[in-house]
Short mmCIF file of C-alpha atoms and ligand atoms in Angstrom, two decimals:
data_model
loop_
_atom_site.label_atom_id
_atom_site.label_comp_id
_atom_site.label_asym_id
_atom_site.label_seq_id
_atom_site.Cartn_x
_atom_site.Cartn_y
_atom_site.Cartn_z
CA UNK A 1 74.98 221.28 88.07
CA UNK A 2 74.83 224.55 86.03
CA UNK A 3 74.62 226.74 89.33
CA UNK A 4 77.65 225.53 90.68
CA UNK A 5 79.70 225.76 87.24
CA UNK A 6 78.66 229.14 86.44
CA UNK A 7 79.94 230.31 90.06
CA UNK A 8 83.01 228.25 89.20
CA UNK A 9 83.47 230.00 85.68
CA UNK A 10 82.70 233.75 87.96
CA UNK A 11 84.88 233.41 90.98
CA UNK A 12 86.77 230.26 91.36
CA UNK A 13 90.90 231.08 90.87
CA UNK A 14 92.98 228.38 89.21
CA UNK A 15 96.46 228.11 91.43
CA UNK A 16 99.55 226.45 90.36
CA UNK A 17 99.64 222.78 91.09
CA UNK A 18 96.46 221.71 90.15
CA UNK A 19 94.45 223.46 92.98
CA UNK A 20 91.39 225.40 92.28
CA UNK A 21 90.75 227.92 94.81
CA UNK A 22 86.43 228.07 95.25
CA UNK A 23 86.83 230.70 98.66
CA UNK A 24 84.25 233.07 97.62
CA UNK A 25 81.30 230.43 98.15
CA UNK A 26 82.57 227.61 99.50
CA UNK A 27 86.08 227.04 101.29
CA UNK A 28 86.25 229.95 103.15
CA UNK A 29 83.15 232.69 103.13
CA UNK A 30 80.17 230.66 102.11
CA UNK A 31 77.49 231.25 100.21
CA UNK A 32 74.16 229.44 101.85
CA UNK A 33 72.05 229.70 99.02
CA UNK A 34 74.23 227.65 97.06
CA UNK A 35 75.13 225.54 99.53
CA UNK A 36 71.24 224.36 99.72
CA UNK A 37 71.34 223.62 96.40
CA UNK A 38 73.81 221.37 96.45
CA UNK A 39 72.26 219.68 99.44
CA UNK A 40 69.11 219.56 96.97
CA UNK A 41 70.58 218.23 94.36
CA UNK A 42 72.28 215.42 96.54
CA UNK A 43 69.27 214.79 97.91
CA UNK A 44 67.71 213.88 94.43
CA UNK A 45 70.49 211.86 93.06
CA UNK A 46 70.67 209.57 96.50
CA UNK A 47 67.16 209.95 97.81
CA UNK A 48 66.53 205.90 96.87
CA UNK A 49 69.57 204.71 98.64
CA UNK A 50 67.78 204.72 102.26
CA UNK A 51 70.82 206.97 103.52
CA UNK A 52 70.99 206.56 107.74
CA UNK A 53 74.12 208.79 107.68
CA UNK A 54 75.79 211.86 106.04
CA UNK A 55 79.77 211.04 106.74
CA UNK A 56 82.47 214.03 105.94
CA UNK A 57 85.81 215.27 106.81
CA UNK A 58 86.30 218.44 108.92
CA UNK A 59 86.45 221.47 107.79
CA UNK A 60 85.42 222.00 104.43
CA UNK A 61 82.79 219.19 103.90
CA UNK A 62 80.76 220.42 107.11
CA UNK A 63 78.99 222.94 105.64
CA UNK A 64 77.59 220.95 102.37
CA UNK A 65 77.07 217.52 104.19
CA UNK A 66 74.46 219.87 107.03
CA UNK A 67 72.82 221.41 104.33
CA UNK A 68 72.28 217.76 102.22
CA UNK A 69 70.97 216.09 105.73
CA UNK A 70 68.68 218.88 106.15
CA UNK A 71 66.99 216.88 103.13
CA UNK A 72 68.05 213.25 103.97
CA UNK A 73 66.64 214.17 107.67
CA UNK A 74 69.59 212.18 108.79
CA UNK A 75 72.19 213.18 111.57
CA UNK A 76 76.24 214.12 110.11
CA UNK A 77 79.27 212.81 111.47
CA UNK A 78 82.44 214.72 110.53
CA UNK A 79 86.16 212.79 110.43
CA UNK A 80 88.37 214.53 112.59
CA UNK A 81 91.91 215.43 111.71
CA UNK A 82 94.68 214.56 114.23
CA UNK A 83 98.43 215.36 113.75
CA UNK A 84 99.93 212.90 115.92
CA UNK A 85 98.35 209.41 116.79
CA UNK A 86 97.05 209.29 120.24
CA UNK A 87 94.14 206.63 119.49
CA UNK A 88 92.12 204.74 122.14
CA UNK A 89 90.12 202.42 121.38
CA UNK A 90 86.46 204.21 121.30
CA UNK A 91 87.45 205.20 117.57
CA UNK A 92 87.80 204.34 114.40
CA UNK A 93 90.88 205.65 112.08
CA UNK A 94 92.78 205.85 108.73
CA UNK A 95 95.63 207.84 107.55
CA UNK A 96 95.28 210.05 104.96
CA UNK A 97 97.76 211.85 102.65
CA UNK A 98 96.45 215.55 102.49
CA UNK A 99 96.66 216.82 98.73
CA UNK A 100 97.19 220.56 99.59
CA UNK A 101 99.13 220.75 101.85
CA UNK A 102 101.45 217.73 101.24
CA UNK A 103 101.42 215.94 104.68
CA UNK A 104 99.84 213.02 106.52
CA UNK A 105 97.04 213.18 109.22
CA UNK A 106 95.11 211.00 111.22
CA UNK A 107 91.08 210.82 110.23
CA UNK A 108 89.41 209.97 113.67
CA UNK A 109 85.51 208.97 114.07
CA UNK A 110 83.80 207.64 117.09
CA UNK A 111 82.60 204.27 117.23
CA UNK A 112 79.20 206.25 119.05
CA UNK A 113 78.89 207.09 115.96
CA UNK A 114 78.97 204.78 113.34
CA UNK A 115 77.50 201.40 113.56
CA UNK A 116 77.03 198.12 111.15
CA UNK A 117 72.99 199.41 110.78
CA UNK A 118 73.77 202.33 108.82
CA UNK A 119 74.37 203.14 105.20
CA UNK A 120 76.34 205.87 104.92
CA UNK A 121 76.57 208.58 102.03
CA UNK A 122 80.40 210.18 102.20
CA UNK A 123 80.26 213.99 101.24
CA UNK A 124 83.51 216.10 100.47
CA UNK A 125 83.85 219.41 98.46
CA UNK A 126 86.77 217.98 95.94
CA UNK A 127 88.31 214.84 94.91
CA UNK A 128 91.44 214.98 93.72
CA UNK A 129 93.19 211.58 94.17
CA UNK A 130 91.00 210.03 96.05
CA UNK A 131 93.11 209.97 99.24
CA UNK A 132 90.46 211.65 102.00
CA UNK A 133 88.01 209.28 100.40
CA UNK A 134 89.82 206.37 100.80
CA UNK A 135 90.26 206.82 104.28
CA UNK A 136 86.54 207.54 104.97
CA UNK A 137 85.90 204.11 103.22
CA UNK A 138 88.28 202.25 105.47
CA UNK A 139 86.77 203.90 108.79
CA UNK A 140 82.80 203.15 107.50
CA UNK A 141 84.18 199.41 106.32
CA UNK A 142 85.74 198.99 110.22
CA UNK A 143 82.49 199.97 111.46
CA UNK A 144 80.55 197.36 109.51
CA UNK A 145 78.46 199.90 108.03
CA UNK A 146 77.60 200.16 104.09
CA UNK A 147 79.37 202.78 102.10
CA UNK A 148 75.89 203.69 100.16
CA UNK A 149 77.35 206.66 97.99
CA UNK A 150 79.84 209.28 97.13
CA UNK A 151 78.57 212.81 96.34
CA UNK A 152 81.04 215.41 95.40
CA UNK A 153 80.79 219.17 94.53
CA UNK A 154 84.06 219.08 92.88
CA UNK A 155 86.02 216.41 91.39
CA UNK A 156 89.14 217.54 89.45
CA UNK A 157 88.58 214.69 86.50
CA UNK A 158 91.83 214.97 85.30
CA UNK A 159 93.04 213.40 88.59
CA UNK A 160 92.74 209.35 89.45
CA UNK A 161 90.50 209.95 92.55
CA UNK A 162 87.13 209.54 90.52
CA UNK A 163 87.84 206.87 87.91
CA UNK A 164 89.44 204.49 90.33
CA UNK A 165 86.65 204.44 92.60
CA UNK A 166 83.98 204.47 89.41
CA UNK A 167 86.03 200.78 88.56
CA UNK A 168 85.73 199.37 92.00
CA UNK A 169 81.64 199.93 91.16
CA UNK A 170 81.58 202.72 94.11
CA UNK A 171 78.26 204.83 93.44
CA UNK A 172 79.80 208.14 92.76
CA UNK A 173 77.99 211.67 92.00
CA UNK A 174 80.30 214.73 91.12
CA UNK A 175 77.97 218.08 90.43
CA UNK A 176 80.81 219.75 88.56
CA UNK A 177 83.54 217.84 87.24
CA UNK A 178 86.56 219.80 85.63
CA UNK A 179 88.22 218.13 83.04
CA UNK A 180 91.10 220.87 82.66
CA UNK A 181 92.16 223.91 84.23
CA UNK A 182 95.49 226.27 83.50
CA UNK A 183 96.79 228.22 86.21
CA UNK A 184 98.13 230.71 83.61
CA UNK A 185 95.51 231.48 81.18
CA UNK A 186 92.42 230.64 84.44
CA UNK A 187 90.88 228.63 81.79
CA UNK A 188 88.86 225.92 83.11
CA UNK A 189 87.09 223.19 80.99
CA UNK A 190 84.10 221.04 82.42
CA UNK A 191 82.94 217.72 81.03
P1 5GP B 1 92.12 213.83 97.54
O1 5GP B 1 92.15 213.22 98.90
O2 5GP B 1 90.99 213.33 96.69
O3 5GP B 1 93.44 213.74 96.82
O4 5GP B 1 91.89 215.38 97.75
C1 5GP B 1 90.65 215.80 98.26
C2 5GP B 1 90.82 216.65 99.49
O5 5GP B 1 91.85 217.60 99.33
C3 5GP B 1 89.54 217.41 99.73
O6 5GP B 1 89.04 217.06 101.01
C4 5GP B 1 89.92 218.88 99.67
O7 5GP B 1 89.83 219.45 100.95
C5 5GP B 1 91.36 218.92 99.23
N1 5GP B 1 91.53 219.36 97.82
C6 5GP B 1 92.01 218.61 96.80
N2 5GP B 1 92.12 219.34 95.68
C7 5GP B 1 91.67 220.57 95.99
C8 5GP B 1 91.56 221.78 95.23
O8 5GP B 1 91.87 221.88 94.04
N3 5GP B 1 91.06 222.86 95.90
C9 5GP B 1 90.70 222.82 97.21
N4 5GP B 1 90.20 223.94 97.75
N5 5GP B 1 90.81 221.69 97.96
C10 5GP B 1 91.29 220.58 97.36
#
């Protein structure tokens, strides 16, 4: 999506250990004109997969999954994060190894929420190694419902996330996909 990489190229800061830093428009002060774009644009590449459900992870995903249901006309359910493990059993859940910030939490939706009836599109705003992704996948697979499609605004294609989930015949969109990126230079190569 050449919207999205040009604001990339502009304002997106490459920090050591592979983390790109997008908090001028989308992980911290965000930019809704963009953001309805994207929903646009995931609305076009997954408007034939009879989507019931826009499923993300809290915080950063909220924001691009409302603006892509807007087109779906479809309702979003966000994961959310729990440090310790005080389940019941109204929920569904999945650890999940967080790639910034090095630690383990607990992804928790509502069975209300999620039911076998639904195909579900998963939205997130990177992949990296595929671990939030993974864990959204086991939650929609406990709840009987189909996992329909992926759509992600950035994957980080040098990481496994993507291509292991492209070989296990997942239907995965990325709209930018960066294929290198040097925390010295800010160089950051797309594919
Ligand atoms: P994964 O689970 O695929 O390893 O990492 C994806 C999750 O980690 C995303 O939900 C995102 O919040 C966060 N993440 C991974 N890499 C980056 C990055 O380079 N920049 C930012 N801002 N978040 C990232």
């Amino acid at each position: 999506m050449h919207l999205l990489e040009q604001r990339i190229r502009r304002e997106a800061v490459v920090k050591k250990g592979n983390i790109l830093k997008v908090d001028s428009f989308l992980n911290h002060q965000i930019d809704p004109a963009l953001l309805d774009a994207i929903g646009r644009e995931f609305y076009r590449l997954f408007a034939d997969a009879d989507i019931t459900k826009i499923v993300t992870i809290e915080a950063s995903g909220i924001g691009v999954a409302v603006m892509a249901a807007r087109y779906f006309g479809v309702p979003v359910v966000f994961a959310k994060k729990e440090k310790t493990a005080q389940l019941d059993d109204g929920v569904y859940s999945a650890r999940i190894h967080s790639f910034t910030h090095d630690n383990d939490y607990t992804a928790v939706i509502s069975k209300q929420y999620l039911s076998s009836d639904d195909a579900v599109l998963v939205i997130d705003d990177f992949l990296a190694n595929g671990e939030a992704i993974r864990g959204l996948r086991s939650i929609i697979e406990a709840a009987g419902a189909k996992l329909a499609g992926i759509g992600i605004v950035i994957e980080k294609g040098f990481q496994c996330g993507g291509d292991a989930l492209r070989a296990e015949g997942v239907r995965l969109e990325s709209l930018a996909t960066i294929d290198s990126m040097d925390d010295e230079t800010g160089e950051i190569i797309f594919r």
